[in-house]
Amino acid sequence: MNLSKKSIKAHGQGLEKLSNEQEDEYLKQINSWSINREKEPHILHKTFQFSSFKESVNFANKIAELAEKENHHPNILIYFKKVILEFKTNHLQCLTDNDFIMALKVDEII
């Protein structure tokens, strides 16, 4: 399943929880993201490093714009020179295609 050929699905449009195998397959298609599987729901996350606080905030604002456009929102943790993004499909409390599609879109912003 090629992520670049997929688009975000709206709530109730056939989203399903991914198996560990599906998560691993998608993980190969995105750059340096990780999955926290220590507890449910699994969380897709990545840390981004910046040279200043202002760059961190600017990046977070770009992610916020993307999230609003796609109607799929991450947790955004802003630190001095880094931003951590965490994705899961909130209404299903699991990882779905949408989370990995958003990760791919985030990587295209950088």
C-alpha positions as CSV (number, residue, x, y, z in Angstrom):
1,M,0.0,0.0,0.0
2,N,1.6,3.2,-1.2
3,L,0.9,6.1,1.1
4,S,1.6,8.8,-1.5
5,K,-1.4,7.5,-3.5
6,K,-3.8,7.8,-0.5
7,S,-5.7,10.7,0.8
8,I,-7.2,11.5,4.3
9,K,-10.5,9.9,4.9
10,A,-13.3,11.7,6.9
11,H,-14.6,10.2,10.1
12,G,-16.9,7.3,9.3
13,Q,-15.5,6.8,5.8
14,G,-14.1,3.3,6.3
15,L,-11.2,4.0,8.6
16,E,-10.0,0.9,10.5
17,K,-7.4,0.1,13.1
18,L,-4.1,-1.0,11.5
19,S,-2.4,-4.3,12.5
20,N,1.2,-4.2,13.7
21,E,2.2,-5.6,10.3
22,Q,0.4,-2.8,8.4
23,E,1.9,-0.2,10.8
24,D,5.4,-1.6,10.1
25,E,4.8,-1.5,6.3
26,Y,3.7,2.1,6.4
27,L,6.6,3.0,8.7
28,K,9.0,2.0,5.9
29,Q,7.5,4.7,3.7
30,I,8.0,7.7,6.1
31,N,11.2,9.3,7.2
32,S,12.5,8.6,10.8
33,W,9.1,8.3,12.5
34,S,8.6,5.8,15.3
35,I,5.7,4.0,16.9
36,N,5.2,3.8,20.6
37,R,3.5,0.4,21.2
38,E,4.0,0.3,25.0
39,K,0.3,0.8,25.5
40,E,-2.9,1.3,23.6
41,P,-3.5,3.3,21.5
42,H,-0.2,3.1,19.6
43,I,1.2,6.5,18.8
44,L,3.1,7.6,15.7
45,H,5.7,10.2,16.7
46,K,8.7,12.1,15.5
47,T,11.0,14.8,17.0
48,F,12.1,17.7,14.8
49,Q,15.1,19.8,15.8
50,F,15.5,23.5,15.0
51,S,18.1,26.2,15.6
52,S,15.7,28.6,17.5
53,F,12.5,28.8,19.4
54,K,11.0,30.9,16.6
55,E,11.7,28.2,14.0
56,S,10.1,25.7,16.3
57,V,6.9,27.8,16.6
58,N,6.9,28.6,12.8
59,F,7.0,24.8,12.1
60,A,4.2,24.1,14.6
61,N,2.1,26.8,12.9
62,K,2.6,25.1,9.5
63,I,1.6,21.8,11.0
64,A,-1.5,23.4,12.5
65,E,-2.5,24.8,9.1
66,L,-2.0,21.4,7.5
67,A,-4.0,19.7,10.3
68,E,-6.9,22.1,9.9
69,K,-6.9,21.7,6.1
70,E,-6.9,17.9,6.4
71,N,-9.1,17.7,9.5
72,H,-6.6,15.4,11.2
73,H,-4.8,16.8,14.2
74,P,-1.7,15.8,16.0
75,N,-0.5,16.5,19.5
76,I,2.1,19.2,19.1
77,L,4.7,19.6,21.9
78,I,6.9,22.7,21.5
79,Y,10.2,23.0,23.3
80,F,12.9,25.6,23.0
81,K,14.5,24.1,19.8
82,K,12.5,21.1,19.1
83,V,8.9,20.0,18.2
84,I,7.5,16.6,18.9
85,L,4.5,15.5,16.8
86,E,2.3,12.6,17.9
87,F,-0.5,11.1,15.7
88,K,-3.3,8.7,16.4
89,T,-6.8,8.7,15.2
90,N,-8.6,10.2,18.2
91,H,-12.2,9.1,17.5
92,L,-11.1,5.4,17.1
93,Q,-8.2,5.5,19.6
94,C,-5.8,3.7,17.3
95,L,-3.5,4.2,14.3
96,T,-5.1,4.3,10.9
97,D,-4.1,5.2,7.4
98,N,-4.7,8.8,8.1
99,D,-2.0,9.0,10.7
100,F,0.7,7.8,8.3
101,I,-0.6,9.9,5.4
102,M,-0.3,13.0,7.7
103,A,3.2,11.9,8.7
104,L,4.1,11.8,5.0
105,K,2.6,15.3,4.4
106,V,4.5,16.7,7.4
107,D,7.8,15.3,6.0
108,E,7.0,17.2,2.7
109,I,6.8,20.5,4.6
110,I,10.4,20.2,5.9
